[in-house]
Tab-separated table of C-alpha atoms and ligand atoms in Angstrom:
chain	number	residue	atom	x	y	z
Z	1	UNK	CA	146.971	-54.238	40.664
Z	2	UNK	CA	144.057	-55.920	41.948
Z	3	UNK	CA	142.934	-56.727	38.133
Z	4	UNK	CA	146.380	-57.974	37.528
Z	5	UNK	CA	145.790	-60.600	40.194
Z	6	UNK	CA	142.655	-61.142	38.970
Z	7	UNK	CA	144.033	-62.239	35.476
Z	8	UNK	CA	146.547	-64.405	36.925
Z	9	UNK	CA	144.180	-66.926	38.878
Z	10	UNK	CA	142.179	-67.125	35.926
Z	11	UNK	CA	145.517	-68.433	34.132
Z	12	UNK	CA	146.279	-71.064	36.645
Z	13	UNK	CA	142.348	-72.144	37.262
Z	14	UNK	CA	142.345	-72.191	33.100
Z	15	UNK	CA	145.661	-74.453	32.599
Z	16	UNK	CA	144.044	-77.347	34.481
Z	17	UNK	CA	142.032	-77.929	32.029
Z	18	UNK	CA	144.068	-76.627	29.031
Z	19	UNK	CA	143.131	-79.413	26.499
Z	20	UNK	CA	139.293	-78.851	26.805
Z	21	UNK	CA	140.030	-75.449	25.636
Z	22	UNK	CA	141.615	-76.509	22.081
Z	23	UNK	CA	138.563	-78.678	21.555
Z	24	UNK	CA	136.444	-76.142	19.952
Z	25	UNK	CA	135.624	-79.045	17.227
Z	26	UNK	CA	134.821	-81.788	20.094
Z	27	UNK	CA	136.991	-85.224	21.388
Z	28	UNK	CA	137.848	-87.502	18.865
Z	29	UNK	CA	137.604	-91.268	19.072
Z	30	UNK	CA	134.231	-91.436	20.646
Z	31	UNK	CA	131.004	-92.465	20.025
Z	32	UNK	CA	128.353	-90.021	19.626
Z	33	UNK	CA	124.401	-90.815	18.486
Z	34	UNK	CA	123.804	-89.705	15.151
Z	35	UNK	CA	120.268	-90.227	14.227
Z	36	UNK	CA	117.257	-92.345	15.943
Z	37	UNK	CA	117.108	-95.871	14.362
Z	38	UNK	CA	113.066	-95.404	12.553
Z	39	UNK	CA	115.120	-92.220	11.000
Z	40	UNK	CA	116.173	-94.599	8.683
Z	41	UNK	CA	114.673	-96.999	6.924
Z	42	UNK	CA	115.882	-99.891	4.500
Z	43	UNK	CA	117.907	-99.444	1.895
Z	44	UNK	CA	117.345	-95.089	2.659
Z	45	UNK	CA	120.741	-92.809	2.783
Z	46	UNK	CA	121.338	-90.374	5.585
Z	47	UNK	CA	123.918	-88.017	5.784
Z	48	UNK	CA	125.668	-86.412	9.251
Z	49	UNK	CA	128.090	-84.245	10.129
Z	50	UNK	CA	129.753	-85.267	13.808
Z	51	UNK	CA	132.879	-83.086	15.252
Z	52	UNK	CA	133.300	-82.103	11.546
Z	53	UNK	CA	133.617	-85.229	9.910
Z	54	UNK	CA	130.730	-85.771	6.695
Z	55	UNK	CA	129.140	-89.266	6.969
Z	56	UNK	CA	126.669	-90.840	5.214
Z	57	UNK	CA	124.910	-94.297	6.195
Z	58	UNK	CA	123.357	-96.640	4.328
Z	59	UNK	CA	120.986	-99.352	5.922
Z	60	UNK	CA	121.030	-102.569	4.053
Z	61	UNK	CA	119.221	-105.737	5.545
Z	62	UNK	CA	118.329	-103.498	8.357
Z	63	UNK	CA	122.653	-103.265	8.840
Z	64	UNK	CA	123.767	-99.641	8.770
Z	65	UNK	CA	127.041	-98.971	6.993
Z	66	UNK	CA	128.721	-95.158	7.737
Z	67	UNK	CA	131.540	-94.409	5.077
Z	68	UNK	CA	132.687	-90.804	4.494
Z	69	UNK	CA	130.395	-88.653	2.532
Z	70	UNK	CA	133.159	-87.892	-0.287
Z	71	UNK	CA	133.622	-89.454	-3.552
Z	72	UNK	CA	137.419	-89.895	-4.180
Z	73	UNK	CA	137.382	-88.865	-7.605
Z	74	UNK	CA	136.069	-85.793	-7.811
Z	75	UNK	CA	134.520	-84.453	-4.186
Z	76	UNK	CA	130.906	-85.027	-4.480
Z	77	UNK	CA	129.069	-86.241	-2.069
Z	78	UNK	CA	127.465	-89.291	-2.344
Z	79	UNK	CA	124.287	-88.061	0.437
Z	80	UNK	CA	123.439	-85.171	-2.763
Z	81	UNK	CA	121.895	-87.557	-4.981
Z	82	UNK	CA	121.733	-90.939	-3.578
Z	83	UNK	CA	122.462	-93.554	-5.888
Z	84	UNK	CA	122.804	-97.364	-4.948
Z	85	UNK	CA	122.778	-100.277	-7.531
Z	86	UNK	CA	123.071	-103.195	-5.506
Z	87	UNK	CA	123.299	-104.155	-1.914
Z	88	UNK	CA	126.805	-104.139	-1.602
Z	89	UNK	CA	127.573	-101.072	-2.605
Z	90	UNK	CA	127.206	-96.957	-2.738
Z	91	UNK	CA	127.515	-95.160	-6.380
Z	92	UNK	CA	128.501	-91.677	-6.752
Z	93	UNK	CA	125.909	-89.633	-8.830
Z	94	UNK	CA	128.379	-88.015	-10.811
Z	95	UNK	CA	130.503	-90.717	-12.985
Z	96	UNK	CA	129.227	-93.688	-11.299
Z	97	UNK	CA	132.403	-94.657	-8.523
Z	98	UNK	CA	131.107	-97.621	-6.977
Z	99	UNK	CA	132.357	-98.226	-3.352
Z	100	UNK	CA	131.697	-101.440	-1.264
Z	101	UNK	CA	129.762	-100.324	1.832
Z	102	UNK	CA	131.938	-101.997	4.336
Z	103	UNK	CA	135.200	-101.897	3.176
Z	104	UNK	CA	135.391	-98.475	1.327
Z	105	UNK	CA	137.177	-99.692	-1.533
Z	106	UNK	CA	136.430	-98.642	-4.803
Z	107	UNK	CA	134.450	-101.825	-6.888
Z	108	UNK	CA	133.602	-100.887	-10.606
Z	109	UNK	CA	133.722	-97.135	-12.275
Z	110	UNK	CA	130.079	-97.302	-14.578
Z	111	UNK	CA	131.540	-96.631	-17.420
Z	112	UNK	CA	135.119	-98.322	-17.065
Z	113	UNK	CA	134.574	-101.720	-15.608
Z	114	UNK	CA	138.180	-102.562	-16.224
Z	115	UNK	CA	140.060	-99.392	-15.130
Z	116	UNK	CA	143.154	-99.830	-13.661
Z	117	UNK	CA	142.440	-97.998	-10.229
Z	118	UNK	CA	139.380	-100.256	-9.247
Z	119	UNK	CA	140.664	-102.075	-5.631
Z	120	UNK	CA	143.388	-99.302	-5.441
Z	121	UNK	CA	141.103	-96.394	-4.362
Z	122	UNK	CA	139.029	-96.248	-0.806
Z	123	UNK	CA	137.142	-93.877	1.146
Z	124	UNK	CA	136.844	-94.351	5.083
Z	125	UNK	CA	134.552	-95.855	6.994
Z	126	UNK	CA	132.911	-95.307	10.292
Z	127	UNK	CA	131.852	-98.113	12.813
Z	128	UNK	CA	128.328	-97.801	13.532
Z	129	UNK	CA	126.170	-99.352	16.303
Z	130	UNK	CA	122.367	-99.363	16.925
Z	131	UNK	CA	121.173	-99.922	20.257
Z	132	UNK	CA	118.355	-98.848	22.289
Z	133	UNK	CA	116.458	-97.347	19.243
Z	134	UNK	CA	119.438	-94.922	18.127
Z	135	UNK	CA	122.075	-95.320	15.879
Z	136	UNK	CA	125.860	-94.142	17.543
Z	137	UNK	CA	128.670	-93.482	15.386
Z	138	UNK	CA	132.469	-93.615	16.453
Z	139	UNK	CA	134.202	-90.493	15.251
Z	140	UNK	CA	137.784	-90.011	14.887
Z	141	UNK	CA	140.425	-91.716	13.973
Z	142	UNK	CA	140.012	-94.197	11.287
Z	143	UNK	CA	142.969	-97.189	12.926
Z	144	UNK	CA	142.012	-96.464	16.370
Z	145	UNK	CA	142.038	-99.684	18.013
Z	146	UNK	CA	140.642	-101.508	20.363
Z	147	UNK	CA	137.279	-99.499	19.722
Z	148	UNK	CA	136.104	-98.529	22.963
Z	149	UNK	CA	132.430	-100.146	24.514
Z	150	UNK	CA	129.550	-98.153	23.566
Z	151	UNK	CA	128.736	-98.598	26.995
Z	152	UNK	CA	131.867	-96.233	28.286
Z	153	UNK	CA	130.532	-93.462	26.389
Z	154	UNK	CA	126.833	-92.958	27.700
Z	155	UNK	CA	125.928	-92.285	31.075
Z	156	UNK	CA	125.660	-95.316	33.446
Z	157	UNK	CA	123.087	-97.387	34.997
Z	158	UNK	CA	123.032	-95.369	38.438
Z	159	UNK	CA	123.108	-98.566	40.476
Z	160	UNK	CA	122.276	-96.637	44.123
Z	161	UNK	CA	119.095	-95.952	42.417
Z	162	UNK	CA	117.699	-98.687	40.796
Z	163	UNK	CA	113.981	-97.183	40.388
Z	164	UNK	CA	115.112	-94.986	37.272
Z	165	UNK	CA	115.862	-96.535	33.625
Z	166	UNK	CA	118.965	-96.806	31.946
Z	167	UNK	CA	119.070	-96.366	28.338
Z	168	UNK	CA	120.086	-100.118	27.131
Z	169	UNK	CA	117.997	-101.712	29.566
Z	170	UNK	CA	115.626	-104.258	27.378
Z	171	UNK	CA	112.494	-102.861	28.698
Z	172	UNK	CA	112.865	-99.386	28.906
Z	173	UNK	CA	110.541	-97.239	26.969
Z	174	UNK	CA	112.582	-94.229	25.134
Z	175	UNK	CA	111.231	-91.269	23.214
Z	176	UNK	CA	112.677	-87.906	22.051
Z	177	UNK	CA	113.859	-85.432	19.961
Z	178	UNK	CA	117.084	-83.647	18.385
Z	179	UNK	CA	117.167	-80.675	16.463
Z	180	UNK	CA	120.710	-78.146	15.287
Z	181	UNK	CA	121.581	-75.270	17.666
Z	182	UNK	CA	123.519	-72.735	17.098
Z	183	UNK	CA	126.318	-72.990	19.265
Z	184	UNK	CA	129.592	-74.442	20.128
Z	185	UNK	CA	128.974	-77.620	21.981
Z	186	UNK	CA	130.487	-76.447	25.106
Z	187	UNK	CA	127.877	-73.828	25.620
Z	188	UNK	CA	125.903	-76.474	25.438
Z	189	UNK	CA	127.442	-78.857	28.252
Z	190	UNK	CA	127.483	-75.639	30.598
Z	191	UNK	CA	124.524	-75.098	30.102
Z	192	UNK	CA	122.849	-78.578	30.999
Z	193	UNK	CA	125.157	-79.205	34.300
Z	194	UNK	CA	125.266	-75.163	35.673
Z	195	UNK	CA	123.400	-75.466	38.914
Z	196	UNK	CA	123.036	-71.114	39.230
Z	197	UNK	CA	120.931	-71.116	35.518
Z	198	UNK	CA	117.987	-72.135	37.273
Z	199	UNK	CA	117.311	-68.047	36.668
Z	200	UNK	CA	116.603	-68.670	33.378
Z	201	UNK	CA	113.884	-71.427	33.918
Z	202	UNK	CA	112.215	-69.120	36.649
Z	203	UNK	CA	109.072	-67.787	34.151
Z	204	UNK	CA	108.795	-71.378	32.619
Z	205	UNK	CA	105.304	-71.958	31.858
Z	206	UNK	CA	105.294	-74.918	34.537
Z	207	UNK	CA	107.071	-73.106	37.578
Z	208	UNK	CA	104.558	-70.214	36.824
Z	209	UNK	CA	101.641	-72.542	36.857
Z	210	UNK	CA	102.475	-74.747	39.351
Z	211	UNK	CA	102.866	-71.805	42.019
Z	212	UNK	CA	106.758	-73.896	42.690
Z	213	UNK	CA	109.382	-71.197	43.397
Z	214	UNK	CA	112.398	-72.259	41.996
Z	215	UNK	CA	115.460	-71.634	44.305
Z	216	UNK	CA	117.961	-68.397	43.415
Z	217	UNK	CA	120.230	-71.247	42.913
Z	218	UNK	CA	122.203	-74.145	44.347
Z	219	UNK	CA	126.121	-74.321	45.932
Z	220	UNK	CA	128.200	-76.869	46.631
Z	221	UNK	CA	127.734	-78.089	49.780
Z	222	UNK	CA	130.475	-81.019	50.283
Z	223	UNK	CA	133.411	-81.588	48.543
Z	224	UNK	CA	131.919	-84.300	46.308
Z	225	UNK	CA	130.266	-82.226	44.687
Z	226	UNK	CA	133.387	-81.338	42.256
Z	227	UNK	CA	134.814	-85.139	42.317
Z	228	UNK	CA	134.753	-86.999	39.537
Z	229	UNK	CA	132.835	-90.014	39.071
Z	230	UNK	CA	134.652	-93.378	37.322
Z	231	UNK	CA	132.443	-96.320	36.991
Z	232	UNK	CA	132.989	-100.151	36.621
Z	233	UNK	CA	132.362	-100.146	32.757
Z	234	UNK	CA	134.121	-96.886	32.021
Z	235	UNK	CA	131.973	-94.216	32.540
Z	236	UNK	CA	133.685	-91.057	33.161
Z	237	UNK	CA	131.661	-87.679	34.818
Z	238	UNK	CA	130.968	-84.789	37.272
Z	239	UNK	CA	127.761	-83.765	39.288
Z	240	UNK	CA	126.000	-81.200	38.455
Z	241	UNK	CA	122.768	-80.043	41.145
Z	242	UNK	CA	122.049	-82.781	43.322
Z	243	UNK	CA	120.734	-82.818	46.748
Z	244	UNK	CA	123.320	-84.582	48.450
Z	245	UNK	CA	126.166	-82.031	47.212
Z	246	UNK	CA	124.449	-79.057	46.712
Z	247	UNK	CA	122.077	-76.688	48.996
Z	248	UNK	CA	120.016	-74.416	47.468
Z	249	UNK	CA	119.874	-70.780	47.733
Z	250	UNK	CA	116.856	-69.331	49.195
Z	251	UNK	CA	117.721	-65.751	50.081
Z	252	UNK	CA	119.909	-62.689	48.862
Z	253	UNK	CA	119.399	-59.820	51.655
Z	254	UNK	CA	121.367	-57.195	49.331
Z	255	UNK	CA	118.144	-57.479	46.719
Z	256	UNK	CA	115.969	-58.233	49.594
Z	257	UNK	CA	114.935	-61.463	47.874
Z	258	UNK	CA	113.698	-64.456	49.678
Z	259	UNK	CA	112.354	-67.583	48.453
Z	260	UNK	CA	109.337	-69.041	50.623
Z	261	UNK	CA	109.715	-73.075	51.036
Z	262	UNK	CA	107.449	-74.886	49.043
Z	263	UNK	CA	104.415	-76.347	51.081
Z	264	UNK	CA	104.013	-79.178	48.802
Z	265	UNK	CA	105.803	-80.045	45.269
Z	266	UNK	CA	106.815	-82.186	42.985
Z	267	UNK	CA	109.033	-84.462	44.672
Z	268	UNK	CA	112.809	-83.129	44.251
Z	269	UNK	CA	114.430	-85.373	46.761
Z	270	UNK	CA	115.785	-87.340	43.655
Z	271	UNK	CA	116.288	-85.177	41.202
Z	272	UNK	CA	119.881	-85.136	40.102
Z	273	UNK	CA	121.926	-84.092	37.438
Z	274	UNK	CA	125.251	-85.475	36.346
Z	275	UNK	CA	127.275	-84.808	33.190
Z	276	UNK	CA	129.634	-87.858	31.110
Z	277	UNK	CA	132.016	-88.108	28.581
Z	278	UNK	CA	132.696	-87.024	26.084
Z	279	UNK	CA	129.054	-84.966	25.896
Z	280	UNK	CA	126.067	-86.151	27.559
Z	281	UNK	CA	124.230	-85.268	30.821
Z	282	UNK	CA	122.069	-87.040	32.751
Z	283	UNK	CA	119.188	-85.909	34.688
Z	284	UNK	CA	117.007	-88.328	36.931
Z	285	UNK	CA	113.440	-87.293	37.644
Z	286	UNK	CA	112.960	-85.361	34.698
Z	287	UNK	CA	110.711	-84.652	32.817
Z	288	UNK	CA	108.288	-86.942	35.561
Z	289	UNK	CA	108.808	-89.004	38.557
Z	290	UNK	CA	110.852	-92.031	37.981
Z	291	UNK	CA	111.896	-90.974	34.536
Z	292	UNK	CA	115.334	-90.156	33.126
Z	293	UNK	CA	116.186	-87.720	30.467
Z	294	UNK	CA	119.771	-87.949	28.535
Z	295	UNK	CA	120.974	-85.057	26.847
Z	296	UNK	CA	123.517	-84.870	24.385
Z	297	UNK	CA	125.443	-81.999	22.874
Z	298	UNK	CA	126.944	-83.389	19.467
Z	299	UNK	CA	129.561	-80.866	18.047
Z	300	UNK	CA	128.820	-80.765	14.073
Z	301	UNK	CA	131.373	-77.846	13.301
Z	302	UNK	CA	132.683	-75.346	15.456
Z	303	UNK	CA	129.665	-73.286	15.827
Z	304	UNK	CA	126.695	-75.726	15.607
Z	305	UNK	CA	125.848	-78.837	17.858
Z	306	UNK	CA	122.948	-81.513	17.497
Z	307	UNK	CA	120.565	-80.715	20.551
Z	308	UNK	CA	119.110	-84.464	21.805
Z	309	UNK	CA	116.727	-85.030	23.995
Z	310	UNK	CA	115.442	-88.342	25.155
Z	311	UNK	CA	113.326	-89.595	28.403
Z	312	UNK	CA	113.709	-93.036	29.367
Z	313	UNK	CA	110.866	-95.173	31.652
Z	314	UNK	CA	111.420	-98.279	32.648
Z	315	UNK	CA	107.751	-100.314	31.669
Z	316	UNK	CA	106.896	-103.820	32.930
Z	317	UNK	CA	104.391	-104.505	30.539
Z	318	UNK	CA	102.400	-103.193	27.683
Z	319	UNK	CA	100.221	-101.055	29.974
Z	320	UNK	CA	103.253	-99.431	31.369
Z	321	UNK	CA	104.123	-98.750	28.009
Z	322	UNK	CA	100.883	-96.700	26.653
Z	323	UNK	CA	101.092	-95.007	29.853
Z	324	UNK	CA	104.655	-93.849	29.382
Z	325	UNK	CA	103.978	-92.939	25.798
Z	326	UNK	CA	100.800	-90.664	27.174
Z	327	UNK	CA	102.509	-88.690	29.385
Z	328	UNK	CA	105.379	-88.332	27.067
Z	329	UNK	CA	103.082	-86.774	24.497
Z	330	UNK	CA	101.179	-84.797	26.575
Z	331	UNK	CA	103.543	-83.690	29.062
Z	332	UNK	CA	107.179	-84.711	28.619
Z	333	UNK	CA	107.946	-83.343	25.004
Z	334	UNK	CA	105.338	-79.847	25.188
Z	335	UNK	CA	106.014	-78.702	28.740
Z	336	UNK	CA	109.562	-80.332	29.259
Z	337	UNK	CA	111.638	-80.930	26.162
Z	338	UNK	CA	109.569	-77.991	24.154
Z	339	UNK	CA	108.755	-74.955	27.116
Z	340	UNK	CA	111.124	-75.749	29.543
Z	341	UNK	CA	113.985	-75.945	28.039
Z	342	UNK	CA	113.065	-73.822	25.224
Z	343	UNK	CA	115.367	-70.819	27.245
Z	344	UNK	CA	118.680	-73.379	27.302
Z	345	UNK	CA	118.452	-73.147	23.857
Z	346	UNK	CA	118.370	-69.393	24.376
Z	347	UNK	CA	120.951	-68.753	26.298
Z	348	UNK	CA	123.656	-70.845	24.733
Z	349	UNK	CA	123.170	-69.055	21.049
Z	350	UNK	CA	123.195	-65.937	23.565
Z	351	UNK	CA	126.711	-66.797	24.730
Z	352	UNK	CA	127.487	-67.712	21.462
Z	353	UNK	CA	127.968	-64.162	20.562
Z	354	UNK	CA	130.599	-63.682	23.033
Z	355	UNK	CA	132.504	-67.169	22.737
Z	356	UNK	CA	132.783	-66.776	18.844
Z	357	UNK	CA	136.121	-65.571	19.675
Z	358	UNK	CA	137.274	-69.205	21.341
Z	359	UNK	CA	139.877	-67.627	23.160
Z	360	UNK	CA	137.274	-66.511	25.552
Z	361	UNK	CA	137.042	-70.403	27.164
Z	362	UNK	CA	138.871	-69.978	29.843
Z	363	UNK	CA	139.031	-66.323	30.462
Z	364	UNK	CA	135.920	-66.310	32.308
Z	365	UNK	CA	135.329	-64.539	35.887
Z	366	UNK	CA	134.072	-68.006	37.999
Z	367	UNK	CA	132.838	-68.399	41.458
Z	368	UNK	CA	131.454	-70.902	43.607
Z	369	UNK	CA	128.509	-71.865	41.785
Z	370	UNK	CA	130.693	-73.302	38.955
Z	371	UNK	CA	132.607	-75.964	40.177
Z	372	UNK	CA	130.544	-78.592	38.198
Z	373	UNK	CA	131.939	-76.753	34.518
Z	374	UNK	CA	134.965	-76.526	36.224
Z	375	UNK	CA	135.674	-80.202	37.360
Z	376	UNK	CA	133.671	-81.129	33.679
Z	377	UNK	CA	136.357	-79.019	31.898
Z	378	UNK	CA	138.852	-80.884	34.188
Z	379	UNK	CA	137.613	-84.178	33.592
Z	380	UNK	CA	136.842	-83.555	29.416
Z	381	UNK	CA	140.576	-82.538	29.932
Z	382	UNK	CA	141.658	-85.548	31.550
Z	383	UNK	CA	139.491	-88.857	30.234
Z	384	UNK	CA	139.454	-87.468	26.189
Z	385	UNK	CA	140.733	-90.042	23.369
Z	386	UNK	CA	142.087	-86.848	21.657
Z	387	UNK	CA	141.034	-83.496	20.531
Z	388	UNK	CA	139.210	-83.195	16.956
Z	389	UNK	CA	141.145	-80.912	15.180
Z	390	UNK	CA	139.454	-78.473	12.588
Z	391	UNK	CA	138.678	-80.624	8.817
Z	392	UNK	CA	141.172	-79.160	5.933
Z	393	UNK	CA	139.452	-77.784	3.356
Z	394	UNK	CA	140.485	-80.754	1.486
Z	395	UNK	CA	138.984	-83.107	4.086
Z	396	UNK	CA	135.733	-82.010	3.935
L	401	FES	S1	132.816	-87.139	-8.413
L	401	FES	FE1	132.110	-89.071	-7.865
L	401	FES	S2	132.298	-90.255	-9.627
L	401	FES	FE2	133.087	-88.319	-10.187
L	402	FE2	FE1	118.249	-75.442	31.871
């Protein structure tokens, strides 16, 4: 009986956010970053897979062009055996199809420069925008129009806190890293915004060193803390642990655990975590004082996301800068990037295991700790352009 009732309020909790559980392959008709901009050079070719879709880009008098990596004729893929002959234009290693980089269309076959289907055949394209020293590509729908801002689909300038860096600011200094995990990218967006997996972090080589005690975990402690958050330019997201919405937990009698309060620390008082659509998070503080990291989880298939990483400092000058790139060496990538989250990486190919099966989203036993993946699956739910459905076999 009591499991019966059990299974029920996880059926009503799970049908508020029904659409974030069909989007095992990610949101379509958003931008997503697919590649730092010095990862590729002129006239190089770079393939990506985002939410399923195979792209390759081109950069061309420093322009990037994305068109789909597929040759019409016969499948291959142009990123295999890159092949360009003039500026205009991508040729497919295997005949010689010759597509114009920003329209798609097929130009001139090699070795039929007269053949009937030239101008009749076209492969997709992909806008593509570089800003801030990374290259974002909008993935969906080819006709979707008006293309949203690239600004709606990054976290915000926090404007109550104007001390900490926003990525497109002109003189913000931004380094980082992304590298494949082995997950579903919701694993990964529960893991970043979970304000009870502070467990995990609790031997990180830091914490250990440092003598900090990390807190058994953090609670809501107002009812902001599950609200969303909609911002002037279209910014949609949740809070995860912050210390204005969330206490944290310092004691469990039944394991006789206590946590003793830190005599001195690094400051925490503005450390804050917040996640945004359609797959980012956004902590402030981290990994120093005064610096931002954003995190995004970019779905490549239904199993796999792109893992980024990248701290932001805002620098007034050229000193500023060699500073910020010093302790971004030396402490931001090894001991935060590299250790500390080394054990998010863990855990989500962990859970991996057990959300193979996707029918397990949503069947999951949550308490009060978890209203930030809660209102995040409610807000994915709500503010998505649509839900990426899995590529056909002849897609791909
Ligand atoms: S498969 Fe590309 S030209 Fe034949
Ligand atoms: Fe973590």
């Amino acid at each position: 009986m009591k499991a019966q009732r059990m299974d029920r309020s996880v059926a009503i909790a799970a049908r508020e956010y029904a659409p974030y559980l069909e989007a095992t392959w990610g949101f379509k008709n958003h931008w997503y970053p697919a590649f730092f901009s010095q990862e590729i050079s002129e006239n190089e070719i770079k393939a990506v897979t985002i939410a399923g879709h195979d792209i390759v880009l081109r950069r061309v008098h420093g322009r990037l062009f994305g068109l789909r990596d597929k040759c019409a004729h016969r499948g291959a893929r142009f990123s295999q055996e890159p092949m360009c002959l003039n500026d205009e234009s991508i040729t497919c290693w295997y005949h010689g199809f010759t597509y114009g980089l920003s329209d798609g269309v097929l130009k001139t076959i090699l070795a039929s420069p007269e053949d009937p289907i030239i101008g009749k055949v076209r492969i997709r394209t992909y806008p593509v925008e570089e800003r801030g020293g990374m290259v974002f590509i909008f993935v969906g729908d080819e006709d979707y129009r008006p293309l949203p801002t690239l600004e709606s689909d990054q976290p915000p300038r926090m404007t109550d806190n104007p001390v900490f860096p926003y990525l497109f600011d002109e003189n913000v200094f931004s380094r980082g890293i992304h590298r494949t995990v082995n997950s579903n990218w919701r694993l990964g967006m529960e893991n970043g915004n979970d304000p009870t997996h502070i467990l995990i972090h609790r031997k990180n080589f830091y914490v250990v060193m440092s003598g900090s005690k990390l807190p058994l975990g953090f609670l809501p402690a107002s009812p902001e803390a599950g609200k969303f958050i909609e911002m002037p330019d279209g910014q949609k997201g949740v809070w995860g642990v912050n210390h204005d919405h969330y206490r944290p937990i310092m004691e469990n009698r039944y394991l006789g655990l206590s946590v003793p309060k830190p005599v001195a620390g690094p400051r925490i008082d503005t450390y804050r975590i917040s996640s945004w659509m359609p797959s980012a998070l956004l902590v402030e503080d981290f990994p120093g004082s005064e610096w931002s990291t954003i995190e995004w989880y970019v779905p490549i298939d239904d199993t796999r996301h792109e893992y980024w990483q990248v701290a932001l400092k805002l620098c007034r000058d050229e000193n500023d800068r060699k500073a910020a790139a010093e302790f971004y060496e030396t402490i931001g990538l090894p001991i935060g990037f590299e250790n500390f989250n080394e054990i998010d990486l863990v855990a989500r190919e962990r859970l991996q295991q057990h959300y193979q099966d996707p029918e397990q989203f949503g069947q999951e036993a949550f308490f009060a700790g978890d209203i930030a993946i809660v209102s995040w699956r409610k807000l994915a739910s709500r503010f998505n352009r649509g839900i990426q459905a899995a590529p056909q076999q002849s897609e791909r």
